[in-house]
Amino acid sequence: MATNSIVVDLRSDTVTKPCQAMKDAMSSASVGDDVYGEDPTVNRLQTEVALLLGKESSLFVPSGTMANLIAAMVHCNKRSAEMLCGDLSHVFKREGGISHLVGVQVSALKNCSDGTFKLDDFEKHIRGADIQEPITMMVSIENTHSYCGGKVLPLQWIENLAQVSRKHGVAVHMDGARLFNASEYLREDPARLVRDCDSVSFCFSKGLGAPVGSILAGTRRFIDQARRFRKMLGGGMRQAGVIAAAALVSLEQSVPSLDADHRRAQYLAKEIQKLKLPICTVDTINQHTNIVHVNISDKTNITSEKIVDRLYTVSQSETNGDCKTSEGLCIVVRGSAKPDSKTLRFVLHHDINDADLKLAVKKVCFVLTEMDKNK
Ligand SMILES: *Cc1c(COP(=O)(O)O)cnc(C)c1O
């Protein structure tokens, strides 16, 4: 990478670096051995989060993947258990551990584009009455839904899903990696969003900008078992107050700025849509949160990988010097080719300010227009 350039990294909200307030809190955190339950900062975080989510208890874990894994271990406490989830969900596409380590059969329902799945389809898939079948013990829903472009699940749908689940004794888990983005969009308390769920996880290390950590919340009984499983998985941490301190700051300082990420995502989506290029579209009406999906037309052989690559390597001279900062620095934009070859993804986060975004938009529009011309 040339030194006369700045990078606007829009691959994911996981790339954020801890802010100064987080580093200060980390360096002065009171700590103890958390495996003995003696870290005051971890304990404070767990108490605060349980309150925030309206749950009895919560547990600090190293990652969202481990939170979901532990949820499956607790809810699916019988042999031949099955977990249902959407076919575009993170637990299905990116978390093999639930099958590999927990021994639970993971079955997918077809996701709708809004992150939900059909509830009659869900009810039809609940099994266990016949001895030849696995026993459906858990359903996992995702809010916001990452691979559906950061969509927020409708509250009524969650309520209806929980009703069906209760009828069949199926536990409801919410993978709320970006729960606060959903809460910001709906302007509802996070506790309201998870009211009908037996357990919920969220990440401090995504849009909230903390360096490490996720939470798992539920009943006291659920969390007592979860603590045992966390230790079994190697997730028992010692003076974890050092990272819990950053998580506490993220709740205080990052949550209020999520609306700015959403506003910037709207701006980016609209600027791309304004180009009216035949090669791509953006659904600006259903642009809920901080993830922007650019859908690439099936009629061209342009892929998101090609665009990501071009965005990363296009030089200043190729843009006729158009895409540079006032200091003459070249802008490098990083996007992502997830979830597939026909979807280009950009994720806004708190390390991107309005000036960064303006520069990135220029470059993205330049590359998309060029791709359209040469298609
Ligand atoms: C990132 C993410 C996870 C996993 O979290 P990690 O901390 O990366 O393990 C789970 N679910 C969703 C929806 C995510 O976006």
PDB file of C-alpha atoms and ligand atoms in Angstrom, residues 63-65 68 90 95 142 146 175 177-178 203 205-206 214, ligand 1:
ATOM      1  CA  SER A  63     -17.069 -14.139  20.954  1.00  0.00           C
ATOM      2  CA  GLY A  64     -20.519 -14.238  19.399  1.00  0.00           C
ATOM      3  CA  THR A  65     -19.728 -17.672  18.015  1.00  0.00           C
ATOM      4  CA  ASN A  68     -24.410 -19.084  20.181  1.00  0.00           C
ATOM      5  CA  HIS A  90     -24.727 -16.745  10.593  1.00  0.00           C
ATOM      6  CA  GLU A  95     -20.741 -21.657  12.756  1.00  0.00           C
ATOM      7  CA  GLU A 142     -30.953 -13.294  13.808  1.00  0.00           C
ATOM      8  CA  SER A 146     -26.449  -9.822   8.549  1.00  0.00           C
ATOM      9  CA  ASP A 175     -28.449 -14.187  17.704  1.00  0.00           C
ATOM     10  CA  ALA A 177     -24.851  -9.773  17.236  1.00  0.00           C
ATOM     11  CA  ARG A 178     -26.143  -6.336  16.140  1.00  0.00           C
ATOM     12  CA  CYS A 203     -21.413  -8.628  20.282  1.00  0.00           C
ATOM     13  CA  SER A 205     -16.894  -6.094  19.013  1.00  0.00           C
ATOM     14  CA  LYS A 206     -19.119  -5.158  16.040  1.00  0.00           C
ATOM     15  CA  SER A 214     -19.946 -10.885  23.507  1.00  0.00           C
TER      16      SER A 214
HETATM   17  C1  LIG B   1     -20.244 -11.689  13.873  1.00  0.00           C
HETATM   18  C2  LIG B   1     -21.470 -12.483  14.061  1.00  0.00           C
HETATM   19  C3  LIG B   1     -21.483 -13.605  14.883  1.00  0.00           C
HETATM   20  C4  LIG B   1     -20.229 -14.170  15.513  1.00  0.00           C
HETATM   21  O1  LIG B   1     -19.561 -13.309  16.328  1.00  0.00           O
HETATM   22  P1  LIG B   1     -17.952 -13.459  16.519  1.00  0.00           P
HETATM   23  O2  LIG B   1     -17.724 -12.570  17.693  1.00  0.00           O
HETATM   24  O3  LIG B   1     -17.332 -13.016  15.254  1.00  0.00           O
HETATM   25  O4  LIG B   1     -17.697 -14.890  16.837  1.00  0.00           O
HETATM   26  C5  LIG B   1     -22.665 -14.270  15.042  1.00  0.00           C
HETATM   27  N1  LIG B   1     -23.783 -13.857  14.434  1.00  0.00           N
HETATM   28  C6  LIG B   1     -23.824 -12.775  13.639  1.00  0.00           C
HETATM   29  C7  LIG B   1     -25.107 -12.362  13.016  1.00  0.00           C
HETATM   30  C8  LIG B   1     -22.660 -12.059  13.410  1.00  0.00           C
HETATM   31  O5  LIG B   1     -22.696 -10.998  12.601  1.00  0.00           O
END
